Amino acid sequence: MKMVIAIVQDKDVGKLLQGVTREGLSATRLASSGGFLRSGNTTLLFGVEEQRLDTLLAIIRETCHLREEMLTQTQSIMGPVNAHIPYPIEVPVGGATIFVLDVEQFIKV
Ligand code: 2BA
């Protein structure tokens, strides 16, 4: 068995969970936020049999999309008076960041 940890954008979660549920796969959804943008995203945990891993990865690829998010940075400028002006930077986010781990034991009691 494998444990798939997928960090996805909130906007993609609905379609992704629809797809995995249709395939009879189980998921746990955790609210999370990215360390860089500090904005909300979703972390999904999937315990999946090895032979179904490719199916799961295909659903994630189909439903999670790359988007450009705006990051407003604060830039220091030198002038007669020290000032900070915000300037927006486009940051690519997604489709999904995926970790695949071996599961030593899977126990339900
Ligand atoms: P964030 O940390 O908020 O990062 C959002 C996007 O900002 C990233 O998109 C990447 O394009 C950019 N980015 C992140 N760190 C950067 C840095 N130090 N310098 C320049 N740009 C940077 P994704 O790579 O698609 O990542 C989306 C989210 O997935 C991340 O949100 C984070 O929550 C998670 N993630 C990505 N890589 C990870 C890793 N190695 N370990 C744990 N979580 C990760």
mmCIF file of C-alpha atoms and ligand atoms in Angstrom:
data_model
loop_
_atom_site.group_PDB
_atom_site.id
_atom_site.type_symbol
_atom_site.label_atom_id
_atom_site.label_comp_id
_atom_site.label_asym_id
_atom_site.label_seq_id
_atom_site.Cartn_x
_atom_site.Cartn_y
_atom_site.Cartn_z
ATOM 1 C CA MET A 1 0.000 0.000 0.000
ATOM 2 C CA LYS A 2 1.060 3.595 -0.648
ATOM 3 C CA MET A 3 0.276 6.824 1.149
ATOM 4 C CA VAL A 4 -0.212 9.687 -1.269
ATOM 5 C CA ILE A 5 -0.029 13.179 0.188
ATOM 6 C CA ALA A 6 -1.257 15.748 -2.323
ATOM 7 C CA ILE A 7 -1.179 19.488 -1.728
ATOM 8 C CA VAL A 8 -3.685 21.096 -4.067
ATOM 9 C CA GLN A 9 -5.425 24.406 -4.574
ATOM 10 C CA ASP A 10 -8.800 24.784 -2.870
ATOM 11 C CA LYS A 11 -10.436 25.479 -6.249
ATOM 12 C CA ASP A 12 -9.530 21.984 -7.513
ATOM 13 C CA VAL A 13 -10.607 19.953 -4.481
ATOM 14 C CA GLY A 14 -14.279 19.472 -5.443
ATOM 15 C CA LYS A 15 -13.574 17.896 -8.828
ATOM 16 C CA LEU A 16 -10.663 15.878 -7.466
ATOM 17 C CA LEU A 17 -12.748 14.365 -4.661
ATOM 18 C CA GLN A 18 -15.607 13.647 -7.077
ATOM 19 C CA GLY A 19 -13.184 11.755 -9.295
ATOM 20 C CA VAL A 20 -11.621 9.687 -6.529
ATOM 21 C CA THR A 21 -14.974 8.895 -4.914
ATOM 22 C CA ARG A 22 -16.271 7.679 -8.283
ATOM 23 C CA GLU A 23 -13.295 5.296 -8.401
ATOM 24 C CA GLY A 24 -14.054 4.048 -4.882
ATOM 25 C CA LEU A 25 -10.871 5.514 -3.417
ATOM 26 C CA SER A 26 -10.755 6.990 0.090
ATOM 27 C CA ALA A 27 -9.410 10.407 1.007
ATOM 28 C CA THR A 28 -8.896 12.585 4.053
ATOM 29 C CA ARG A 29 -8.993 16.327 3.595
ATOM 30 C CA LEU A 30 -6.936 18.703 5.744
ATOM 31 C CA ALA A 31 -7.014 22.486 5.656
ATOM 32 C CA SER A 32 -3.488 23.781 5.140
ATOM 33 C CA SER A 33 -1.620 26.821 3.934
ATOM 34 C CA GLY A 34 1.521 27.279 1.905
ATOM 35 C CA GLY A 35 4.663 28.534 3.599
ATOM 36 C CA PHE A 36 5.541 30.826 0.706
ATOM 37 C CA LEU A 37 2.261 32.510 -0.281
ATOM 38 C CA ARG A 38 0.775 31.991 3.218
ATOM 39 C CA SER A 39 -2.585 31.440 1.579
ATOM 40 C CA GLY A 40 -4.949 28.529 2.042
ATOM 41 C CA ASN A 41 -4.577 25.273 0.201
ATOM 42 C CA THR A 42 -5.753 21.722 0.845
ATOM 43 C CA THR A 43 -3.730 18.670 1.786
ATOM 44 C CA LEU A 44 -5.291 15.334 0.880
ATOM 45 C CA LEU A 45 -4.217 11.963 2.267
ATOM 46 C CA PHE A 46 -4.946 8.853 0.215
ATOM 47 C CA GLY A 47 -4.212 5.321 1.364
ATOM 48 C CA VAL A 48 -4.200 3.416 -1.907
ATOM 49 C CA GLU A 49 -3.301 -0.074 -3.101
ATOM 50 C CA GLU A 50 -0.214 -0.037 -5.296
ATOM 51 C CA GLN A 51 -2.103 -1.253 -8.378
ATOM 52 C CA ARG A 52 -4.496 1.733 -8.100
ATOM 53 C CA LEU A 53 -1.767 4.352 -7.675
ATOM 54 C CA ASP A 54 -1.655 5.233 -11.378
ATOM 55 C CA THR A 55 -5.431 5.705 -11.448
ATOM 56 C CA LEU A 56 -5.216 8.122 -8.530
ATOM 57 C CA LEU A 57 -2.313 10.063 -10.052
ATOM 58 C CA ALA A 58 -4.194 10.330 -13.362
ATOM 59 C CA ILE A 59 -7.237 11.822 -11.587
ATOM 60 C CA ILE A 60 -5.023 14.338 -9.778
ATOM 61 C CA ARG A 61 -3.350 15.316 -13.073
ATOM 62 C CA GLU A 62 -6.724 15.749 -14.795
ATOM 63 C CA THR A 63 -8.349 17.855 -12.095
ATOM 64 C CA CYS A 64 -5.554 20.018 -10.640
ATOM 65 C CA HIS A 65 -4.500 22.961 -12.744
ATOM 66 C CA LEU A 66 -1.594 25.351 -12.864
ATOM 67 C CA ARG A 67 -2.611 28.922 -12.013
ATOM 68 C CA GLU A 68 -0.820 32.195 -11.592
ATOM 69 C CA GLU A 69 -1.336 33.766 -8.162
ATOM 70 C CA MET A 70 -0.396 37.341 -7.354
ATOM 71 C CA LEU A 71 2.096 37.869 -4.570
ATOM 72 C CA THR A 72 2.281 41.404 -3.238
ATOM 73 C CA GLN A 73 5.826 41.990 -2.062
ATOM 74 C CA THR A 74 7.076 45.026 -0.255
ATOM 75 C CA GLN A 75 10.072 46.606 -1.924
ATOM 76 C CA SER A 76 12.389 49.055 -0.186
ATOM 77 C CA ILE A 77 13.311 52.023 -2.311
ATOM 78 C CA MET A 78 15.995 54.574 -1.610
ATOM 79 C CA GLY A 79 14.959 58.193 -1.891
ATOM 80 C CA PRO A 80 14.806 61.414 0.029
ATOM 81 C CA VAL A 81 12.554 59.542 2.437
ATOM 82 C CA ASN A 82 12.793 55.781 2.928
ATOM 83 C CA ALA A 83 9.572 54.337 1.562
ATOM 84 C CA HIS A 84 8.052 50.952 0.917
ATOM 85 C CA ILE A 85 6.066 50.384 -2.245
ATOM 86 C CA PRO A 86 4.129 47.190 -2.821
ATOM 87 C CA TYR A 87 4.602 45.543 -6.203
ATOM 88 C CA PRO A 88 2.777 42.464 -7.412
ATOM 89 C CA ILE A 89 4.619 39.358 -8.635
ATOM 90 C CA GLU A 90 2.947 36.491 -10.466
ATOM 91 C CA VAL A 91 3.770 33.103 -8.934
ATOM 92 C CA PRO A 92 2.871 29.823 -10.648
ATOM 93 C CA VAL A 93 0.997 27.464 -8.300
ATOM 94 C CA GLY A 94 0.017 23.850 -8.870
ATOM 95 C CA GLY A 95 -1.388 21.651 -10.373
ATOM 96 C CA ALA A 96 -0.469 19.531 -7.315
ATOM 97 C CA THR A 97 2.528 18.784 -5.108
ATOM 98 C CA ILE A 98 2.523 15.046 -4.515
ATOM 99 C CA PHE A 99 4.478 12.820 -2.130
ATOM 100 C CA VAL A 100 4.197 9.029 -2.476
ATOM 101 C CA LEU A 101 5.284 7.015 0.583
ATOM 102 C CA ASP A 102 5.436 3.319 1.349
ATOM 103 C CA VAL A 103 2.991 2.262 4.052
ATOM 104 C CA GLU A 104 4.477 -0.183 6.547
ATOM 105 C CA GLN A 105 1.158 -1.121 8.121
ATOM 106 C CA PHE A 106 -2.477 -0.182 7.524
ATOM 107 C CA ILE A 107 -4.653 -0.902 10.510
ATOM 108 C CA LYS A 108 -8.332 -0.214 11.127
ATOM 109 C CA VAL A 109 -9.723 -1.271 14.502
HETATM 110 P P1 2BA B 1 3.365 27.823 -1.171
HETATM 111 O O1 2BA B 1 4.493 27.492 -0.248
HETATM 112 O O2 2BA B 1 2.462 28.936 -0.768
HETATM 113 O O3 2BA B 1 4.002 28.110 -2.600
HETATM 114 C C1 2BA B 1 3.219 28.596 -3.676
HETATM 115 C C2 2BA B 1 4.045 28.711 -4.936
HETATM 116 O O4 2BA B 1 5.078 29.666 -4.731
HETATM 117 C C3 2BA B 1 4.767 27.413 -5.314
HETATM 118 O O5 2BA B 1 3.889 26.618 -6.098
HETATM 119 C C4 2BA B 1 5.976 27.915 -6.084
HETATM 120 O O6 2BA B 1 5.653 28.184 -7.447
HETATM 121 C C5 2BA B 1 6.268 29.247 -5.408
HETATM 122 N N1 2BA B 1 7.324 29.128 -4.387
HETATM 123 C C6 2BA B 1 7.294 28.402 -3.256
HETATM 124 N N2 2BA B 1 8.417 28.571 -2.534
HETATM 125 C C7 2BA B 1 9.175 29.439 -3.228
HETATM 126 C C8 2BA B 1 10.457 30.052 -3.016
HETATM 127 N N3 2BA B 1 11.176 29.771 -1.930
HETATM 128 N N4 2BA B 1 10.935 30.907 -3.964
HETATM 129 C C9 2BA B 1 10.202 31.206 -5.067
HETATM 130 N N5 2BA B 1 8.981 30.680 -5.315
HETATM 131 C C10 2BA B 1 8.475 29.812 -4.423
HETATM 132 P P2 2BA B 1 3.940 25.037 -5.993
HETATM 133 O O7 2BA B 1 5.358 24.574 -6.156
HETATM 134 O O8 2BA B 1 2.928 24.496 -6.939
HETATM 135 O O9 2BA B 1 3.531 24.670 -4.497
HETATM 136 C C11 2BA B 1 2.180 24.775 -4.050
HETATM 137 C C12 2BA B 1 2.107 24.474 -2.567
HETATM 138 O O10 2BA B 1 2.543 23.122 -2.362
HETATM 139 C C13 2BA B 1 3.029 25.307 -1.689
HETATM 140 O O11 2BA B 1 2.441 26.542 -1.376
HETATM 141 C C14 2BA B 1 3.209 24.406 -0.468
HETATM 142 O O12 2BA B 1 2.068 24.484 0.361
HETATM 143 C C15 2BA B 1 3.239 23.028 -1.101
HETATM 144 N N6 2BA B 1 4.601 22.568 -1.369
HETATM 145 C C16 2BA B 1 5.303 22.741 -2.506
HETATM 146 N N7 2BA B 1 6.511 22.135 -2.414
HETATM 147 C C17 2BA B 1 6.568 21.593 -1.182
HETATM 148 C C18 2BA B 1 7.559 20.838 -0.491
HETATM 149 N N8 2BA B 1 8.763 20.524 -1.030
HETATM 150 N N9 2BA B 1 7.288 20.435 0.779
HETATM 151 C C19 2BA B 1 6.080 20.738 1.346
HETATM 152 N N10 2BA B 1 5.108 21.435 0.739
HETATM 153 C C20 2BA B 1 5.339 21.859 -0.516
#
